[in-house]
PDB file of C-alpha atoms in Angstrom:
ATOM      1  CA  UNK A  15       3.722   0.979   9.468  1.00 76.00           C
ATOM      2  CA  UNK A  16       6.797   2.975   8.880  1.00 74.00           C
ATOM      3  CA  UNK A  17       5.114   6.002   7.644  1.00 77.00           C
ATOM      4  CA  UNK A  18       2.756   6.840  10.020  1.00 81.00           C
ATOM      5  CA  UNK A  19       2.654  10.217  11.072  1.00 78.00           C
ATOM      6  CA  UNK A  20       1.059  11.609  14.479  1.00 76.00           C
ATOM      7  CA  UNK A  21       1.911  15.313  14.963  1.00 73.00           C
ATOM      8  CA  UNK A  22      -0.076  15.551  18.353  1.00 77.00           C
ATOM      9  CA  UNK A  23       1.758  12.822  20.065  1.00 80.00           C
ATOM     10  CA  UNK A  24       5.357  11.477  19.369  1.00 85.00           C
ATOM     11  CA  UNK A  25       4.802   8.535  21.970  1.00 89.00           C
ATOM     12  CA  UNK A  26       1.374   7.827  19.972  1.00 86.00           C
ATOM     13  CA  UNK A  27       3.545   7.818  16.517  1.00 85.00           C
ATOM     14  CA  UNK A  28       6.346   5.587  17.969  1.00 89.00           C
ATOM     15  CA  UNK A  29       3.440   3.060  18.551  1.00 88.00           C
ATOM     16  CA  UNK A  30       1.984   3.191  15.427  1.00 86.00           C
ATOM     17  CA  UNK A  31       5.283   2.730  13.897  1.00 89.00           C
ATOM     18  CA  UNK A  32       6.141  -0.104  16.592  1.00 89.00           C
ATOM     19  CA  UNK A  33       5.448  -3.678  16.479  1.00 91.00           C
ATOM     20  CA  UNK A  34       2.648  -3.434  19.309  1.00 90.00           C
ATOM     21  CA  UNK A  35      -0.970  -4.062  18.792  1.00 91.00           C
ATOM     22  CA  UNK A  36      -2.627  -2.128  21.009  1.00 92.00           C
ATOM     23  CA  UNK A  37      -1.982   1.120  23.424  1.00 90.00           C
ATOM     24  CA  UNK A  38      -4.057   3.529  25.354  1.00 90.00           C
ATOM     25  CA  UNK A  39      -3.515   7.067  26.539  1.00 89.00           C
ATOM     26  CA  UNK A  40      -3.089   6.620  30.270  1.00 90.00           C
ATOM     27  CA  UNK A  41      -0.006   8.647  31.211  1.00 87.00           C
ATOM     28  CA  UNK A  42       0.232   9.821  28.117  1.00 86.00           C
ATOM     29  CA  UNK A  43      -2.313  12.417  27.668  1.00 87.00           C
ATOM     30  CA  UNK A  44      -4.790  14.118  29.453  1.00 87.00           C
ATOM     31  CA  UNK A  45      -8.619  14.490  28.759  1.00 90.00           C
ATOM     32  CA  UNK A  46     -10.520  16.811  30.920  1.00 90.00           C
ATOM     33  CA  UNK A  47     -13.560  14.568  30.586  1.00 92.00           C
ATOM     34  CA  UNK A  48     -15.486  11.490  28.605  1.00 91.00           C
ATOM     35  CA  UNK A  49     -16.491  13.708  25.360  1.00 91.00           C
ATOM     36  CA  UNK A  50     -12.465  15.700  25.096  1.00 90.00           C
ATOM     37  CA  UNK A  51     -11.894  12.171  24.841  1.00 89.00           C
ATOM     38  CA  UNK A  52     -14.121  11.253  22.257  1.00 88.00           C
ATOM     39  CA  UNK A  53     -13.510  14.237  20.527  1.00 89.00           C
ATOM     40  CA  UNK A  54      -9.533  13.271  20.497  1.00 85.00           C
ATOM     41  CA  UNK A  55     -10.916  10.219  18.489  1.00 85.00           C
ATOM     42  CA  UNK A  56     -11.846  12.024  15.695  1.00 84.00           C
ATOM     43  CA  UNK A  57      -7.678  12.233  14.397  1.00 75.00           C
ATOM     44  CA  UNK A  58      -7.636  10.092  10.690  1.00 73.00           C
ATOM     45  CA  UNK A  59      -4.659   9.147   9.383  1.00 75.00           C
ATOM     46  CA  UNK A  60      -3.163   8.154   5.736  1.00 70.00           C
ATOM     47  CA  UNK A  61      -0.406   6.058   5.866  1.00 76.00           C
ATOM     48  CA  UNK A  62      -1.956   4.105   8.667  1.00 79.00           C
ATOM     49  CA  UNK A  63      -5.066   2.382   9.957  1.00 84.00           C
ATOM     50  CA  UNK A  64      -6.255   2.442  13.479  1.00 87.00           C
ATOM     51  CA  UNK A  65      -9.056   2.452  15.607  1.00 87.00           C
ATOM     52  CA  UNK A  66      -9.367   5.604  18.271  1.00 87.00           C
ATOM     53  CA  UNK A  67     -12.454   4.560  21.230  1.00 87.00           C
ATOM     54  CA  UNK A  68     -12.732   6.907  24.131  1.00 91.00           C
ATOM     55  CA  UNK A  69     -13.530   5.158  27.859  1.00 90.00           C
ATOM     56  CA  UNK A  70     -13.338   6.081  31.214  1.00 89.00           C
ATOM     57  CA  UNK A  71     -15.495   9.176  32.908  1.00 87.00           C
ATOM     58  CA  UNK A  72     -14.411  12.094  34.031  1.00 87.00           C
ATOM     59  CA  UNK A  73     -10.884  13.050  34.528  1.00 88.00           C
ATOM     60  CA  UNK A  74      -9.734   9.734  34.305  1.00 90.00           C
ATOM     61  CA  UNK A  75     -11.287   9.538  30.740  1.00 92.00           C
ATOM     62  CA  UNK A  76      -8.952   7.794  28.048  1.00 92.00           C
ATOM     63  CA  UNK A  77      -8.140   6.643  24.603  1.00 91.00           C
ATOM     64  CA  UNK A  78      -7.491   2.933  23.395  1.00 91.00           C
ATOM     65  CA  UNK A  79      -5.724   3.222  20.062  1.00 90.00           C
ATOM     66  CA  UNK A  80      -5.711  -0.071  18.266  1.00 90.00           C
ATOM     67  CA  UNK A  81      -4.363  -1.118  15.052  1.00 90.00           C
ATOM     68  CA  UNK A  82      -6.252  -2.682  12.197  1.00 87.00           C
ATOM     69  CA  UNK A  83      -5.397  -4.319   8.435  1.00 85.00           C
ATOM     70  CA  UNK A  84      -6.796  -1.987   6.550  1.00 84.00           C
ATOM     71  CA  UNK A  85      -3.793  -0.231   5.037  1.00 83.00           C
ATOM     72  CA  UNK A  86      -2.279  -3.238   4.708  1.00 85.00           C
ATOM     73  CA  UNK A  87      -5.277  -5.071   2.933  1.00 85.00           C
ATOM     74  CA  UNK A  88      -5.546  -1.989   1.254  1.00 86.00           C
ATOM     75  CA  UNK A  89      -1.948  -2.228  -0.162  1.00 87.00           C
ATOM     76  CA  UNK A  90      -1.621  -5.997  -1.135  1.00 89.00           C
ATOM     77  CA  UNK A  91      -4.700  -5.658  -4.059  1.00 91.00           C
ATOM     78  CA  UNK A  92      -2.765  -2.723  -5.467  1.00 92.00           C
ATOM     79  CA  UNK A  93      -0.008  -5.017  -5.478  1.00 92.00           C
ATOM     80  CA  UNK A  94      -1.793  -7.683  -6.712  1.00 92.00           C
ATOM     81  CA  UNK A  95      -3.139  -5.514  -9.710  1.00 92.00           C
ATOM     82  CA  UNK A  96       0.747  -4.274 -10.571  1.00 92.00           C
ATOM     83  CA  UNK A  97       1.729  -8.106 -10.382  1.00 91.00           C
ATOM     84  CA  UNK A  98      -1.303  -9.173 -12.999  1.00 90.00           C
ATOM     85  CA  UNK A  99      -0.965  -6.198 -15.013  1.00 90.00           C
ATOM     86  CA  UNK A 100       3.168  -7.498 -14.932  1.00 89.00           C
ATOM     87  CA  UNK A 101       1.993 -10.872 -16.340  1.00 87.00           C
ATOM     88  CA  UNK A 102      -0.137  -9.301 -18.832  1.00 86.00           C
ATOM     89  CA  UNK A 103       2.596  -6.741 -20.427  1.00 86.00           C
ATOM     90  CA  UNK A 104       5.164  -9.983 -19.931  1.00 83.00           C
ATOM     91  CA  UNK A 105       2.969 -12.037 -21.989  1.00 84.00           C
ATOM     92  CA  UNK A 106       1.941  -9.418 -24.683  1.00 80.00           C
ATOM     93  CA  UNK A 107       5.226  -8.671 -25.163  1.00 79.00           C
ATOM     94  CA  UNK A 108       7.363 -12.086 -25.527  1.00 76.00           C
ATOM     95  CA  UNK A 109       4.439 -14.632 -26.537  1.00 74.00           C
ATOM     96  CA  UNK A 110       5.089 -16.095 -29.593  1.00 56.00           C
ATOM     97  CA  UNK A 111       3.070 -15.322 -32.607  1.00 55.00           C
ATOM     98  CA  UNK A 112       4.139 -18.280 -34.946  1.00 54.00           C
ATOM     99  CA  UNK A 113       3.693 -20.472 -32.136  1.00 53.00           C
ATOM    100  CA  UNK A 114       7.406 -22.454 -32.841  1.00 51.00           C
ATOM    101  CA  UNK A 115       9.438 -23.102 -30.245  1.00 54.00           C
ATOM    102  CA  UNK A 116      12.192 -20.896 -31.953  1.00 53.00           C
ATOM    103  CA  UNK A 117      12.235 -17.806 -29.552  1.00 58.00           C
ATOM    104  CA  UNK A 118      15.402 -15.818 -29.976  1.00 62.00           C
ATOM    105  CA  UNK A 119      15.736 -16.384 -33.802  1.00 66.00           C
ATOM    106  CA  UNK A 120      15.757 -13.114 -36.122  1.00 71.00           C
ATOM    107  CA  UNK A 121      13.267 -12.402 -38.967  1.00 68.00           C
ATOM    108  CA  UNK A 122      13.424 -10.833 -42.239  1.00 73.00           C
ATOM    109  CA  UNK A 123      11.296  -7.379 -41.528  1.00 72.00           C
ATOM    110  CA  UNK A 124       8.599  -7.309 -44.192  1.00 70.00           C
ATOM    111  CA  UNK A 125       9.509  -3.535 -45.599  1.00 69.00           C
ATOM    112  CA  UNK A 126      13.170  -4.707 -46.464  1.00 56.00           C
ATOM    113  CA  UNK A 127      12.189  -7.623 -48.833  1.00 55.00           C
ATOM    114  CA  UNK A 128      11.851  -6.604 -52.671  1.00 55.00           C
ATOM    115  CA  UNK A 129       9.597  -7.835 -55.179  1.00 55.00           C
ATOM    116  CA  UNK A 130      11.844 -10.863 -55.846  1.00 55.00           C
ATOM    117  CA  UNK A 131      12.198 -11.792 -52.346  1.00 57.00           C
ATOM    118  CA  UNK A 132      16.081 -10.346 -52.257  1.00 57.00           C
ATOM    119  CA  UNK A 133      16.782  -8.222 -48.960  1.00 56.00           C
ATOM    120  CA  UNK A 134      18.111  -4.944 -49.812  1.00 55.00           C
ATOM    121  CA  UNK A 135      20.500  -2.993 -47.285  1.00 57.00           C
ATOM    122  CA  UNK A 136      20.348   0.766 -47.098  1.00 53.00           C
TER     123      UNK A 136
END
């Protein structure tokens, strides 16, 4: 998650941007008690997906941060929609209306033809 931003702590932000899957806040963030750690788990993020779980008791309370695939899966559904739209546009733009294999041949415009079938130049 290279665009993850975690303003409260630079080490947590580095973890979110790095390859590790899980980390704890032991030695990084100190909590007064488990309730304080549980309040800290309410952090949300737009450019990242992770779960925060408060554990421990008293001054030994800590939070486990685990990355999830939610953001990746959301991005993949968006990519799939764009690919589908691209294929539809490509098919719509480059389809062969006459069914012939003469792709790339120039055709006369209908408005350029006179009543007698002659082409007029303007």
